[in-house]
Short mmCIF file of C-alpha atoms and ligand atoms in Angstrom, two decimals:
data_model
loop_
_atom_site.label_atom_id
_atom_site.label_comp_id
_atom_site.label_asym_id
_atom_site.label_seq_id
_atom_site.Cartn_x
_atom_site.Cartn_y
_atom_site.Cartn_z
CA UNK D 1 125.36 84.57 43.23
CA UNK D 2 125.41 85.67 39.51
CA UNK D 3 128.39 83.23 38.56
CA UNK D 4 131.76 81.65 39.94
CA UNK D 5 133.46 84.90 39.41
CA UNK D 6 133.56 87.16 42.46
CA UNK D 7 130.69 89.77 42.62
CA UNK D 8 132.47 92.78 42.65
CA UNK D 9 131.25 95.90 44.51
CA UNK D 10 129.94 98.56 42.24
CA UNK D 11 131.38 101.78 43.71
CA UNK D 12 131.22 103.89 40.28
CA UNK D 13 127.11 104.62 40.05
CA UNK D 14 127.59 105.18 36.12
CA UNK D 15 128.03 101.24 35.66
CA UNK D 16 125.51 100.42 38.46
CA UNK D 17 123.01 97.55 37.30
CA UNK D 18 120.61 98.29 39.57
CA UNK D 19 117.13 98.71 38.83
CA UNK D 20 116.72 102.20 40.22
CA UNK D 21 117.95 104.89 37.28
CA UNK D 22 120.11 106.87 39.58
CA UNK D 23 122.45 105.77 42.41
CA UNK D 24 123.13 108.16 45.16
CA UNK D 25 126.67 109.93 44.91
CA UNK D 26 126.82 108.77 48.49
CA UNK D 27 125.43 105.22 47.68
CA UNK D 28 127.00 101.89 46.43
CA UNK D 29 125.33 98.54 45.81
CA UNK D 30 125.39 95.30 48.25
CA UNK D 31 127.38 93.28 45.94
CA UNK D 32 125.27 89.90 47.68
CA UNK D 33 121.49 92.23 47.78
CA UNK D 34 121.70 94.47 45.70
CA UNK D 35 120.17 96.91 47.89
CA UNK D 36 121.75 100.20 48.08
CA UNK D 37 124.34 100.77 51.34
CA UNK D 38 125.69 104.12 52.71
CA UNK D 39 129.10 103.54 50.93
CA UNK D 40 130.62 104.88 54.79
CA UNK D 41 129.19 101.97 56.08
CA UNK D 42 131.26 99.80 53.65
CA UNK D 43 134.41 101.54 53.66
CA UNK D 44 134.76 101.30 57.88
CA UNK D 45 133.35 97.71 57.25
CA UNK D 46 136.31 96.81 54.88
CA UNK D 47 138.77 99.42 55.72
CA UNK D 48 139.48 100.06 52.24
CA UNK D 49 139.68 96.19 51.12
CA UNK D 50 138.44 93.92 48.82
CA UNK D 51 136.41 91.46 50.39
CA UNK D 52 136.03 87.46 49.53
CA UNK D 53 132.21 86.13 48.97
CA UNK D 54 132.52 85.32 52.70
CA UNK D 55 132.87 89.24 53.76
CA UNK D 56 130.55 90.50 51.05
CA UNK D 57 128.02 88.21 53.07
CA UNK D 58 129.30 89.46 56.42
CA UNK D 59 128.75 92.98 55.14
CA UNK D 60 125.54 92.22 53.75
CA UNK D 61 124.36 91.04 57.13
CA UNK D 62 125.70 94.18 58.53
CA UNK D 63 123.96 96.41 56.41
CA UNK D 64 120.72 94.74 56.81
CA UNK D 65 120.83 94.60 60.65
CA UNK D 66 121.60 98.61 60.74
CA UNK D 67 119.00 99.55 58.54
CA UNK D 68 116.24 97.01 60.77
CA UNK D 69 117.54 99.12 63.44
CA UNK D 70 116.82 102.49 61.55
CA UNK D 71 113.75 101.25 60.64
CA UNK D 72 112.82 99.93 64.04
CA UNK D 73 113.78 103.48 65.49
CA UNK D 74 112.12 105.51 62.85
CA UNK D 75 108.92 103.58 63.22
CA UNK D 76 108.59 103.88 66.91
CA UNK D 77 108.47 100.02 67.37
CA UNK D 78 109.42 99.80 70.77
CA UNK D 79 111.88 97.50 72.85
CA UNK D 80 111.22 94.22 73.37
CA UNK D 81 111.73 92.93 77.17
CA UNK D 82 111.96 88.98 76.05
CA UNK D 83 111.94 88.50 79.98
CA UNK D 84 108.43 89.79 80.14
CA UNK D 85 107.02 88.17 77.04
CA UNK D 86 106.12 84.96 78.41
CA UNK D 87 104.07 86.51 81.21
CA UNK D 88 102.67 88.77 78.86
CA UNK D 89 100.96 86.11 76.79
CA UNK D 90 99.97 84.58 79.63
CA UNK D 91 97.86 87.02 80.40
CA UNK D 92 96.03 86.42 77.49
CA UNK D 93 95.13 82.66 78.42
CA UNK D 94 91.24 83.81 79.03
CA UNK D 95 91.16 85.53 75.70
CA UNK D 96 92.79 82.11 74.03
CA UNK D 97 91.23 80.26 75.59
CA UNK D 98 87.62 81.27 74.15
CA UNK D 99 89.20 81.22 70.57
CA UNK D 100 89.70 77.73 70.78
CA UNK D 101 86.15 77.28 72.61
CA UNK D 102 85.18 78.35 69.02
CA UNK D 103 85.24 82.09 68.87
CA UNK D 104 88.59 81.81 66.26
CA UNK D 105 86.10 81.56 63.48
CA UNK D 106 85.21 85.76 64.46
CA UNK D 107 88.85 86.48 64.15
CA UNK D 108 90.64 88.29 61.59
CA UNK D 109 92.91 85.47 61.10
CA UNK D 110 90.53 82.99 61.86
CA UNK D 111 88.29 84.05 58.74
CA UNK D 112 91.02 84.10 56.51
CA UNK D 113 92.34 80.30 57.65
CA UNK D 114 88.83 79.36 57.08
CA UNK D 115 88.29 80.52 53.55
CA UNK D 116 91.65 78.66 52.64
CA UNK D 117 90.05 75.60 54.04
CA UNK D 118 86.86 76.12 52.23
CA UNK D 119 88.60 76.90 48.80
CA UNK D 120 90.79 73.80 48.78
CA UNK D 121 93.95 74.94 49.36
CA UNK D 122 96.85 73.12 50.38
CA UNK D 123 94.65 71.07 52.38
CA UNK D 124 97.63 69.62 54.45
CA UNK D 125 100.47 71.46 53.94
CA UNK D 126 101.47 74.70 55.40
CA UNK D 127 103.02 77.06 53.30
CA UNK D 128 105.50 79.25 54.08
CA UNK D 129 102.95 82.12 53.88
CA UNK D 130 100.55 80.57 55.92
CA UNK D 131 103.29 81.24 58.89
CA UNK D 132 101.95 84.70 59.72
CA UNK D 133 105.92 86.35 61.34
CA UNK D 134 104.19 88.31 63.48
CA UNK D 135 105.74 91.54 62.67
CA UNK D 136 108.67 93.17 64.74
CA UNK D 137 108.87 90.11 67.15
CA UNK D 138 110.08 87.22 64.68
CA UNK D 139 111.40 84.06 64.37
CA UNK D 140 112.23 84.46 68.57
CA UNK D 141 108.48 85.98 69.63
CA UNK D 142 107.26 83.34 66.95
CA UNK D 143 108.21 80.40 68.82
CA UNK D 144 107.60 81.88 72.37
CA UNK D 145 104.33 82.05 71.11
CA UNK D 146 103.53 78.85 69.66
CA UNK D 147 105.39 77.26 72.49
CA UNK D 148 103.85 79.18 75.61
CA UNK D 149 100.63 78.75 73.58
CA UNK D 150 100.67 74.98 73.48
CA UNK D 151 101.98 74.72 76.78
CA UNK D 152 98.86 75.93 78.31
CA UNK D 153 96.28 74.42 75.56
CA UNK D 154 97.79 71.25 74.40
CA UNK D 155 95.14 69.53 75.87
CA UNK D 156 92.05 71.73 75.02
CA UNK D 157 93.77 72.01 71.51
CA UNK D 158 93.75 68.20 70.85
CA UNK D 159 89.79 68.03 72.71
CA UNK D 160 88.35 70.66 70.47
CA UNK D 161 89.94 69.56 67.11
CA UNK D 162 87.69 67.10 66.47
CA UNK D 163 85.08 69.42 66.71
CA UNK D 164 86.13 72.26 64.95
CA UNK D 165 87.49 72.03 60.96
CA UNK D 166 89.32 75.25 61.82
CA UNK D 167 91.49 73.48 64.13
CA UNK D 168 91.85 70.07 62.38
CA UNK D 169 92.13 70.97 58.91
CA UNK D 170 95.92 71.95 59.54
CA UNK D 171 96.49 70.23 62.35
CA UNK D 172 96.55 72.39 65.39
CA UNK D 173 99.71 73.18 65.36
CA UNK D 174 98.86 74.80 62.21
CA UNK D 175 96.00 76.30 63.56
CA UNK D 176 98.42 77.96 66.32
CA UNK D 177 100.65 79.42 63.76
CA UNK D 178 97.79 80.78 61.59
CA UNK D 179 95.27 82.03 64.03
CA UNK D 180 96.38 82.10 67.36
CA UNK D 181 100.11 83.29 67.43
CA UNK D 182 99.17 85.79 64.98
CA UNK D 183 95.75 87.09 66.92
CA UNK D 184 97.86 86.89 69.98
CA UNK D 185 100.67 89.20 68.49
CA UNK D 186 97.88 91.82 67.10
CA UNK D 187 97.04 92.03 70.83
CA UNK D 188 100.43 92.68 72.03
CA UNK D 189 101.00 95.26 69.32
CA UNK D 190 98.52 96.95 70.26
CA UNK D 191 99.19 97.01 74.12
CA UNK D 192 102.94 97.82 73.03
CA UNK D 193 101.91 101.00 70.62
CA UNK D 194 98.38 101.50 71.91
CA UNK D 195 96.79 100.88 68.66
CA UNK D 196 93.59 99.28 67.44
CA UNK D 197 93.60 95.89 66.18
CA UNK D 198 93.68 97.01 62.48
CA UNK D 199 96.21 99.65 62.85
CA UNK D 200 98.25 97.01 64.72
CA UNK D 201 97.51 93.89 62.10
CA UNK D 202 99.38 96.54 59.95
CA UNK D 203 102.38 97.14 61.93
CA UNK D 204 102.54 93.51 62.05
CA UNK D 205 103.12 93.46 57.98
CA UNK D 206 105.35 95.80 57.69
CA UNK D 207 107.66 95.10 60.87
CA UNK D 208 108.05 91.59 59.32
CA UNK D 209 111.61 92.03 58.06
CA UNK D 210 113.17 93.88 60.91
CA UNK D 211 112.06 91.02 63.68
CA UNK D 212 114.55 88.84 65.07
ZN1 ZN Z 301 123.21 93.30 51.18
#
């Protein structure tokens, strides 16, 4: 929030601060993102009034959630049946399984965790971008993952991290969240979109923001 005055909504485009040079006729600025908003959109959302800080965010949410859902159409990313997920996954438990045996260290995400270790960084801590979202299923297929994950290799987790820096270094719950859940969402990318693993490590990027 710029100050304690009320944001107010740019609807004239000549007085538009935004960094784009021209604003669509059709366009008007989220007064809370800044991001540009069918101006439609706003004036069924607010039925032609001004809105407090606490509707601007409201809207904002709004705005963001529709265009997600444009995106997640255009893109072809395709339903999610949350019922299924957890069996899904566990029909990975083989595949897992031999990452933790010591096959992780192959992995695309595996390598990448490693050179982290090996250059020092943030030995213990986890930052935030070191929690891989794996792509269009979120926050909610995040911790299905982790959690179905653990469930079935708690115990083979806690056995192998003394032998393997890849799983100790972070702890292995931070090896689940760098390595597995992401390896482990590649795969059901690519079963969901029939894609190889690279195609579908780059779905996972750029679905980040529209996940749940
Ligand atoms: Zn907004």
């Amino acid at each position: 929030m710029p100050d304690a005055a009320l944001p107010q909504l740019v609807l004239s485009p000549t007085n538009s601060p935004s960094k784009s040079t021209v604003v669509e006729p059709d366009k008007i600025i989220c007064p809370i993102c800044e991001d540009l908003v069918d101006e439609e959109l706003l004036q069924t959302f607010s039925k032609g009034l001004k809105m407090d800080v606490a509707r601007q965010a409201k809207f904002c949410r709004l705005h963001k959630k529709k265009s997600a859902e444009q995106i997640w159409e255009a893109k072809g990313y395709p339903n999610i049946e949350w019922s299924e997920l957890k069996g899904r996954i566990e029909r990975h438990h083989d595949h897992i399984k031999s990452l933790i045996a010591g096959k992780a260290s192959e992995t695309h995400f595996g390598s990448l965790l490693m050179e982290k270790i090996k250059s020092g960084q943030n030995r213990t801590l986890l930052k935030t971008d070191d929690y891989l979202s794996p792509g269009y299923y979120g926050l909610r297929g995040m911790s299905l993952m982790t959690e179905t994950i653990v469930e079935m290799f708690s115990a083979l987790l806690r056995k192998r991290a003394p032998q393997d820096k890849l799983i100790s270094a972070r702890g292995y719950s931070g090896f689940v969240q760098a390595v597995l859940v992401p390896e482990l969402a590649v795969m059901l990318i690519q079963e969901d979109m029939s894609l190889s693993a690279e195609k579908a490590r780059g779905v996972m990027q750029d679905s980040r923001a529209v996940g749940e």
